[in-house]
Coordinates of C-alpha atoms and ligand atoms in Angstrom, one line a residue:
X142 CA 130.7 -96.8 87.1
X143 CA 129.5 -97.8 90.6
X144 CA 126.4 -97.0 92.5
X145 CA 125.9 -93.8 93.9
X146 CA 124.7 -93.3 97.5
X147 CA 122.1 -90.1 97.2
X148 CA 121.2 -90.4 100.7
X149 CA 121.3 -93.1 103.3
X150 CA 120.1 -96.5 101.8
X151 CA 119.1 -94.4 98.6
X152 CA 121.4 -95.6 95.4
X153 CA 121.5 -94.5 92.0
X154 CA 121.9 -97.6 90.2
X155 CA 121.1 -96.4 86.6
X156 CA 123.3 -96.8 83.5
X157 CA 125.3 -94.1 81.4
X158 CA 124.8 -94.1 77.6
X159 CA 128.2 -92.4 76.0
X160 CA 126.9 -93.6 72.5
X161 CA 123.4 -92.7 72.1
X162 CA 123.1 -89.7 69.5
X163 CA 119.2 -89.9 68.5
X164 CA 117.1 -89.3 71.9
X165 CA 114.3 -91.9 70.6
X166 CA 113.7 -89.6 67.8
X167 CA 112.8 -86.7 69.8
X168 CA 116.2 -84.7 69.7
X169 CA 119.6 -85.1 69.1
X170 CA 121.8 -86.0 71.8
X171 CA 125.2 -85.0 71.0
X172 CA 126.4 -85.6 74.4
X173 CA 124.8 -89.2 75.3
X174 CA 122.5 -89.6 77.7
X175 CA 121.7 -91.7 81.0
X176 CA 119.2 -93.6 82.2
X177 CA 118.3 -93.5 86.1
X178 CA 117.1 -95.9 88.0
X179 CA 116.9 -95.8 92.3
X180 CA 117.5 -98.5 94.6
X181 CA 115.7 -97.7 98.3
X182 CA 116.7 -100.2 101.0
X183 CA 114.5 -100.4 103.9
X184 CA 112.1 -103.2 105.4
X185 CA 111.2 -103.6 101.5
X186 CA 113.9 -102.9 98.9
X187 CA 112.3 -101.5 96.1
X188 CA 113.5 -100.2 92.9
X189 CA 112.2 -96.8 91.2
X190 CA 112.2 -97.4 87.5
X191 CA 114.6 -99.7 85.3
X192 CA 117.2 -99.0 82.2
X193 CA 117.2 -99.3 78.2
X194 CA 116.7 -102.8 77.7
X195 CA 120.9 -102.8 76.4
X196 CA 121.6 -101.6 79.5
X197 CA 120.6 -104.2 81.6
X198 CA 123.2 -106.2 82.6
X199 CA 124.2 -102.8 83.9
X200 CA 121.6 -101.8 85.8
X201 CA 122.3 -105.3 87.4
X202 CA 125.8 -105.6 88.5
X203 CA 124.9 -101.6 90.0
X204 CA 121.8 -103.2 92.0
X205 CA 124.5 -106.7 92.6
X206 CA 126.7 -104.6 94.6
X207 CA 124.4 -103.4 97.2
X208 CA 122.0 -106.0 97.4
X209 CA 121.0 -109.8 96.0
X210 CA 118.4 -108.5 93.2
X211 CA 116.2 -111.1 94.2
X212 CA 115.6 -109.2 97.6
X213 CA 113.8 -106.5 95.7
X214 CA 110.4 -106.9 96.8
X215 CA 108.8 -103.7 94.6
X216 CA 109.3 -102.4 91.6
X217 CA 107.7 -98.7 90.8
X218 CA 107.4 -97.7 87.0
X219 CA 107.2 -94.4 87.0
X220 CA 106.6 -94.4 83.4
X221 CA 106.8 -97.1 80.8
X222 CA 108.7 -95.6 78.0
X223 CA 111.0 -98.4 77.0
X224 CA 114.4 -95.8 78.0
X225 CA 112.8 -96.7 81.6
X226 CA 110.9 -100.0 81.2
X227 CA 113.3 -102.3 78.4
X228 CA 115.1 -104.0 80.9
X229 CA 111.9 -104.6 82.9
X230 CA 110.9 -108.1 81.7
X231 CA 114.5 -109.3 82.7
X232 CA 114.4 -107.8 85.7
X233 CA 111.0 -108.8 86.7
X234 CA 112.1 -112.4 85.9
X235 CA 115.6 -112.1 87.8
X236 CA 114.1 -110.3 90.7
X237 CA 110.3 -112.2 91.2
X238 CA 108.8 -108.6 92.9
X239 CA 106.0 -109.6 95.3
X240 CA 104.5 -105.8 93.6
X241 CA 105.1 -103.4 90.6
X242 CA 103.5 -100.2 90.8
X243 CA 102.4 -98.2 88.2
X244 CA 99.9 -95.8 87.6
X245 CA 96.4 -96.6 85.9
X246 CA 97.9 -95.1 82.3
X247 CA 100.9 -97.0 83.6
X248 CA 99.3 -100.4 83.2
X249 CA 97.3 -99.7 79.7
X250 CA 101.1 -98.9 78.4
X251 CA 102.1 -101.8 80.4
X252 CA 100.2 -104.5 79.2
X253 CA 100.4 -103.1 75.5
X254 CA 104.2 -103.2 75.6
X255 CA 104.9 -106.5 77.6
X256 CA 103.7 -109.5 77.9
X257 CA 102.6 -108.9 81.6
X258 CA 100.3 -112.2 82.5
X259 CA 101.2 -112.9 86.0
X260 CA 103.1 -109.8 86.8
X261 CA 101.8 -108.9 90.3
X262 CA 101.1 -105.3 88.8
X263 CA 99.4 -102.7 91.1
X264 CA 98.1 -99.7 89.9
X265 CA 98.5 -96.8 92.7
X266 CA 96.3 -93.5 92.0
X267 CA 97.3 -89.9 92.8
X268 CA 98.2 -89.3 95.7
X269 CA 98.4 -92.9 96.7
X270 CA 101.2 -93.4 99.9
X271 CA 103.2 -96.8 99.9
X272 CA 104.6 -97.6 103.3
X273 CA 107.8 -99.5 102.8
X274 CA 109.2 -100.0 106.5
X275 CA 111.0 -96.5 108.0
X276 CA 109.7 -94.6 105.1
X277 CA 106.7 -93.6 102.9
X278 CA 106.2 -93.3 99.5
X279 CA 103.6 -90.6 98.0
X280 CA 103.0 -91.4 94.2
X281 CA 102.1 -88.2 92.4
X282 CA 100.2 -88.2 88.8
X283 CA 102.1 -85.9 86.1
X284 CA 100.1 -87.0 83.2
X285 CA 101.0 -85.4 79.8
X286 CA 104.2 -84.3 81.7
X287 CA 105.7 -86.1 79.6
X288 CA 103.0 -88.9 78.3
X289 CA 99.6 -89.8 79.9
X290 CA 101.3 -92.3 82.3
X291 CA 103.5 -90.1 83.8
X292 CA 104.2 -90.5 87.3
X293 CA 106.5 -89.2 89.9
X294 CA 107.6 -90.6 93.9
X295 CA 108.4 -88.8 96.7
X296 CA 109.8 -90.3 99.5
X297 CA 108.6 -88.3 102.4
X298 CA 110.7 -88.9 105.2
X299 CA 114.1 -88.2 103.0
X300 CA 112.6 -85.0 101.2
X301 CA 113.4 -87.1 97.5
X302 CA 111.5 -86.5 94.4
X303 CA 112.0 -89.0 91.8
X304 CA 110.9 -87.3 88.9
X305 CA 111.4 -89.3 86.4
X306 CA 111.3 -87.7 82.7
X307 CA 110.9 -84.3 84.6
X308 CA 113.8 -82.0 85.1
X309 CA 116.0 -84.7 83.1
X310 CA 119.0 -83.4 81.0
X311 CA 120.6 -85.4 77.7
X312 CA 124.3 -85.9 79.6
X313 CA 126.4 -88.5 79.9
X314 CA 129.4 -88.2 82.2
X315 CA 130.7 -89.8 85.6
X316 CA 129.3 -87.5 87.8
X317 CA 126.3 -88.2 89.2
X318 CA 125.0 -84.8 91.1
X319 CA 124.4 -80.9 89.5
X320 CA 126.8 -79.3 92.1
X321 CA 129.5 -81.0 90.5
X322 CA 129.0 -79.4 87.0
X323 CA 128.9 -76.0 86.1
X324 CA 125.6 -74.2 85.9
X325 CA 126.5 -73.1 82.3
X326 CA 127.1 -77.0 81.2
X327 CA 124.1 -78.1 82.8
X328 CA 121.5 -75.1 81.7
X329 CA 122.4 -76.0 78.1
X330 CA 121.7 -79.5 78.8
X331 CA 118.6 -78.4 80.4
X332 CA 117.3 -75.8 77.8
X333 CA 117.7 -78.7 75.1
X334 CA 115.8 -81.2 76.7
X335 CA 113.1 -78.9 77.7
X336 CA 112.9 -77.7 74.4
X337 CA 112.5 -80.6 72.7
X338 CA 110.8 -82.4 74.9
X339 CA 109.1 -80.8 77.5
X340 CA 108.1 -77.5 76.1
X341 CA 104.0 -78.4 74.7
X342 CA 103.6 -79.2 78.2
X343 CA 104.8 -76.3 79.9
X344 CA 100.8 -75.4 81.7
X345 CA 101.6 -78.7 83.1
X346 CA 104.4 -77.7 84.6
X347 CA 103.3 -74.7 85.8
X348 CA 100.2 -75.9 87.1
X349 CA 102.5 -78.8 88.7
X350 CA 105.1 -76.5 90.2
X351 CA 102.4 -74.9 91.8
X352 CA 100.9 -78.0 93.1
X353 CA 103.9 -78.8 94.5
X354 CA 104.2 -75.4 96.2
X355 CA 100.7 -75.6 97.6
X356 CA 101.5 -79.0 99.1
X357 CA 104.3 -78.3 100.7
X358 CA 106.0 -80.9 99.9
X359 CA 110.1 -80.2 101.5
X360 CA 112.3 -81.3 98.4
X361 CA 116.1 -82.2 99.4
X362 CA 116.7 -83.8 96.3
X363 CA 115.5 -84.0 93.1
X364 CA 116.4 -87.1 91.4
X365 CA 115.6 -87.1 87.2
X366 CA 115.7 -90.5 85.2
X367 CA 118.2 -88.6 82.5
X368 CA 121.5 -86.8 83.6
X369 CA 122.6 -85.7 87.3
X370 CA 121.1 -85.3 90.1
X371 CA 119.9 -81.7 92.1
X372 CA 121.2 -82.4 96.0
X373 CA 121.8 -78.7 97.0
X374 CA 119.1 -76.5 98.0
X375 CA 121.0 -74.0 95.6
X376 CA 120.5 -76.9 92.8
X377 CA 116.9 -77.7 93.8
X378 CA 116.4 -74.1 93.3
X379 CA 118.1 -73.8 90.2
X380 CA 116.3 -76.7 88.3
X381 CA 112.9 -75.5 89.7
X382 CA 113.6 -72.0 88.9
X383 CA 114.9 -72.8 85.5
X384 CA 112.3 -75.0 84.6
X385 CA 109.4 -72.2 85.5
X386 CA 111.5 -69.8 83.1
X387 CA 111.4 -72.0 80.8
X388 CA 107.3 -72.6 80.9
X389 CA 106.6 -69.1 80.9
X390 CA 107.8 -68.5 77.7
X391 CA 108.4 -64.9 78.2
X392 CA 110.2 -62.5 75.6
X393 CA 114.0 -62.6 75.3
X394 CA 115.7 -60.2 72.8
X395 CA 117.6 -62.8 70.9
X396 CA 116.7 -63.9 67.2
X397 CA 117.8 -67.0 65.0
X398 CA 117.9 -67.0 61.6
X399 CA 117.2 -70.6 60.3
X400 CA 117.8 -71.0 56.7
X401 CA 118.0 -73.8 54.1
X402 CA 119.8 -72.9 50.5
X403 CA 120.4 -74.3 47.4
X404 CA 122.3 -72.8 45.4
X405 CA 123.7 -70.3 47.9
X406 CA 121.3 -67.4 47.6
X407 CA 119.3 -68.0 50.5
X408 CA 121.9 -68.1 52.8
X409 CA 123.0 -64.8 51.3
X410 CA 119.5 -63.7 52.2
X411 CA 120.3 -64.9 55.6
X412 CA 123.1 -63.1 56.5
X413 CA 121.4 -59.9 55.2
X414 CA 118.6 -60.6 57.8
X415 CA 121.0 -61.1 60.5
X416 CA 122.7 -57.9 59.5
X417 CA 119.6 -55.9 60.0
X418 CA 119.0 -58.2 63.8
X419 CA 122.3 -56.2 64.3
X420 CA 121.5 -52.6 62.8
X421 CA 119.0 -53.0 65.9
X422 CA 121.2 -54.5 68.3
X423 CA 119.6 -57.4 68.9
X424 CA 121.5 -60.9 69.2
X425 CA 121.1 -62.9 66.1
X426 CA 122.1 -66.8 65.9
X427 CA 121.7 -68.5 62.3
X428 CA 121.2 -71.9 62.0
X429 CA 122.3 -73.6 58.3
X430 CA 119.1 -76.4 58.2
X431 CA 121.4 -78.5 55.8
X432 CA 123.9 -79.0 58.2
X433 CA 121.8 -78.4 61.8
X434 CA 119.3 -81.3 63.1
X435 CA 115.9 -79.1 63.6
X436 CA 115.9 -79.9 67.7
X437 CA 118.9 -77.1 67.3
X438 CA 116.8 -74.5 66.5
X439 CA 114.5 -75.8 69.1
X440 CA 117.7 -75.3 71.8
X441 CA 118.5 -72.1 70.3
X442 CA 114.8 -71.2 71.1
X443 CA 115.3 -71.1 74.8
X444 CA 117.3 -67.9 74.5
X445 CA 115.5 -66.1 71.5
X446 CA 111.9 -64.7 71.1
X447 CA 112.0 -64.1 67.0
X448 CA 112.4 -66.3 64.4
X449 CA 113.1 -66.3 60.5
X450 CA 113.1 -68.9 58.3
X451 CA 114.1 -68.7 55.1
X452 CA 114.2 -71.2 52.6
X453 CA 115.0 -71.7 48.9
X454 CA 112.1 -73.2 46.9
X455 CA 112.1 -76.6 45.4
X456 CA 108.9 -78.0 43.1
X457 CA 107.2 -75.3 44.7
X458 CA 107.5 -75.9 48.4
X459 CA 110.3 -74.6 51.2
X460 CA 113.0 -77.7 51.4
X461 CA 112.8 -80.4 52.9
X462 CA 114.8 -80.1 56.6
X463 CA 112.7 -76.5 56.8
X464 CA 109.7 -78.8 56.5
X465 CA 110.6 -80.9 59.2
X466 CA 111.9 -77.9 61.2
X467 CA 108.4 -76.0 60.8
X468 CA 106.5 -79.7 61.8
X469 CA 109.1 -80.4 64.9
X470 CA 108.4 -76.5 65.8
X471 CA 104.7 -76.9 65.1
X472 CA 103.9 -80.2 67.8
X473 CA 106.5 -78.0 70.5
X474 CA 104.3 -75.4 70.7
X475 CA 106.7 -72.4 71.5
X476 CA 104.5 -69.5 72.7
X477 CA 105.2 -65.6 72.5
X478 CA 107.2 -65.4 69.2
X479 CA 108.1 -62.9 66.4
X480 CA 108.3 -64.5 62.9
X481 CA 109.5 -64.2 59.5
X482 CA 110.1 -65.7 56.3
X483 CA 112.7 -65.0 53.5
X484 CA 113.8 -67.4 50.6
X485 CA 114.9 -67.6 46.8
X486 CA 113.7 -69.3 43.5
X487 CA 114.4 -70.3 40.4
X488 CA 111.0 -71.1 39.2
X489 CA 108.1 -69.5 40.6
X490 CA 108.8 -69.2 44.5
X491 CA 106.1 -70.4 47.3
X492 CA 108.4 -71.4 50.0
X493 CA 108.1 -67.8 52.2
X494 CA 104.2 -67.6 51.6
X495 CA 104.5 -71.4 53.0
X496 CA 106.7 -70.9 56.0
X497 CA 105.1 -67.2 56.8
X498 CA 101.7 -69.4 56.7
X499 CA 103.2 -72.1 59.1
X500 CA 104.6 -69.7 61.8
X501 CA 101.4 -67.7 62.0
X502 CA 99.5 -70.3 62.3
X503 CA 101.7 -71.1 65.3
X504 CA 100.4 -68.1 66.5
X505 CA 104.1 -66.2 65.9
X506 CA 103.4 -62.3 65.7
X507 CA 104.1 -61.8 61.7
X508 CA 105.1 -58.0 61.9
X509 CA 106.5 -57.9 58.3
X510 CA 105.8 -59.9 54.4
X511 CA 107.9 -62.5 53.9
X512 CA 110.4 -61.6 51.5
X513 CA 111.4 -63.7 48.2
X514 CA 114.1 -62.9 45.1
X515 CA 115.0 -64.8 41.7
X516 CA 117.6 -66.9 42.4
X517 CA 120.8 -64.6 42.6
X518 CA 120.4 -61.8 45.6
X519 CA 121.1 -58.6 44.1
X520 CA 121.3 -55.5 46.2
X521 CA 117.9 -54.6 46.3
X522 CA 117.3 -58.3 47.8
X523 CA 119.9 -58.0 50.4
X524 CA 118.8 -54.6 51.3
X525 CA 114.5 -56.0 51.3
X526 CA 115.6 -59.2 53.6
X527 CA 117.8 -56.4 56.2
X528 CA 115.0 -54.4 56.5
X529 CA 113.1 -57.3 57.5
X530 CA 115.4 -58.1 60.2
X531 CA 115.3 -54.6 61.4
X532 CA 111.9 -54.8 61.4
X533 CA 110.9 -57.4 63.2
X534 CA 113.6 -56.8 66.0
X535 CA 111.7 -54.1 66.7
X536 CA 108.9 -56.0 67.1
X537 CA 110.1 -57.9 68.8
X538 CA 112.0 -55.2 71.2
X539 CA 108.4 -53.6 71.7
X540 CA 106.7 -57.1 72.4
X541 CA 109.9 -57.1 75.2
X542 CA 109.3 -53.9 76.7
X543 CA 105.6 -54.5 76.8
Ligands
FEO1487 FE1 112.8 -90.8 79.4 FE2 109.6 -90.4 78.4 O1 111.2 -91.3 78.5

């Protein structure tokens, strides 16, 4: 890869990760991921954010073939995550910046992450505006979009938003800008990373993208730390529009059936649910939990409104990867959602009281009892779990309509 020239004297200068599968634990990232950083030459050179630290040597033969790194007088960290701020110590010792910015969160997650004595750290507050020769820089606060530190820069006179984690995407490729993927590739990128990542903050970014609205502020290009790059006003438009769809939350008539089995009877159950998603004619995804990471369902999320889980029971509890699926689902926070619960047993049979007890306490409407059978699904099961499919697509058909 080479640097990419965004606009004049504006470079991306990141790195692309083809290997990374595990998103630091939050998702799965089955199609790598990159890590942006931004090199702005003007009367000061500075650079907006830095790499994973194994990406560093990098990040500096991108930043070697547009400038001497030692010429870089600032360094902003838009956030300190270590996908942004690993190669920082390295660079801060190659480069000697006269400043690094960050904001006050910035510098608490700083100081506890580094080993920052006589880093010539300066903490800039919302709204704060950096002059660095022909252009300015407006630092914006987006705490808890992701973390408390969150931070974003716009450079005014060239209509860029950096955004860091914001409007990011899990892709690794050699393009470098939206308009050179197709919308259907890079929505699917989008709805996973939003879904996993983003989605318990989604007032945030409601209340953000209206800020952003009520400011004003021009935006030519929107620049994310992770995946490509929005240049087109149709892209910018896209990304912003996509990203309100995706905080609102409202209802879509699509289901997933998530199920773990043991034996084979749940899954049976499963496909009985599904059936009765169908007898209603609404779209019905199912997700196997033994073979599916639980960030899947989370994905599959962004195009369905109901959910059943259904899960065999095991000393008296749903499975394991349904219990990590109902505590990933539970700190995401999905809003406006139809629920259910199937599952079999051998021995006694808790896990649907457990999981219907877990979704409603997520606030999912529970339109029908969760449905359980001994071990083998006879007709009567199959016929109990497709009613409950029926039933709660219309539910959820009527929470649509209303
Ligand atoms: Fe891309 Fe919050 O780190």
């Amino acid at each position: 890869m080479r640097p990419v020239e965004l606009k004049k004297d504006i470079y991306w200068v990141g790195a692309v990760d083809y290997s990374i599968r595990d998103f630091h634990h939050y998702s799965r990232s089955p199609e790598g991921s990159t890590y942006n950083a931004y090199l702005v030459k003007d009367e000061k050179t500075v650079l907006f954010d830095t790499v994973d630290a194994h990406k560093y040597d990098e990040l500096v033969k991108h930043i070697t073939e547009i400038t001497d790194p030692e010429s870089i007088d600032y360094i902003v960290c838009n956030h300190l995550e270590p996908d942004h701020s690993g190669a920082l110590p390295r660079i801060v010792r190659l480069c000697k910046p006269e400043k690094i910015f960050c904001s006050p969160m910035g510098l608490k997650s700083m100081s506890s992450i580094y080993d920052i004595d006589g880093w010539p750290v300066e903490v800039v507050k919302d709204g704060s505006r950096l002059n660095i020769g022909s252009r300015n820089v407006t630092f914006l606060e987006t705490r808890m979009l992701h973390w408390p530190d969150s931070m974003v820069s716009y450079l005014e006179e060239d209509r860029v938003l950096i955004s860091n984690d914001a409007f990011g995407q899990n892709i690794s490729c050699p393009e470098r800008f939206a308009d050179e993927l197709s919308h259907e590739k890079l929505l699917d990128a989008m709805k996973g990373y939003y879904y996993n990542i983003v989605l318990p903050y989604s007032a945030n970014v409601l209340k953000t993208l209206k800020r952003v609205s009520d400011l004003g502020l021009p935006i030519d290009v929107i620049a994310p730390d992770h995946g490509v790059i929005f240049r087109t006003p149709e892209d910018v438009a896209f990304v912003i529009d996509s990203y309100r769809c995706f905080a609102e939350q409202k209802p879509m008539p699509r289901a997933v059936v998530a199920y773990e089995s043991m034996w084979g009877g749940t899954a049976k159950l499963a496909s009985a649910v599904a059936d009765g998603f169908d007898d209603e004619g609404v779209p019905c995804t199912l997700i196997n939990l033994l073979t599916s990471h639980c960030s899947e369902v989370m994905t599959a999320l962004a195009d369905a409104s109901a959910l059943v889980i259904g899960s065999a029971t095991r000393n008296n509890m749903p499975m394991a990867n349904t219990m990590a699926c109902l505590a990933n689902m539970k700190g995401l926070r999905p809003l406006n959602r139809v629920g259910g619960a199937f599952g079999t047993y051998g021995w006694s049979g808790e896990a649907p009281k457990v999981i219907a007890e877990a979704l409603a306490d997520m606030k999912f409407d529970m339109p029908a009892e969760p449905v359980k059978c001994y071990f083998n699904p006879g007709k009567e099961d199959l016929d109990a779990c497709r009613r409950l499919g029926s039933s709660i697509a219309a539910a959820l058909k009527a929470k649509c309509a209303g």
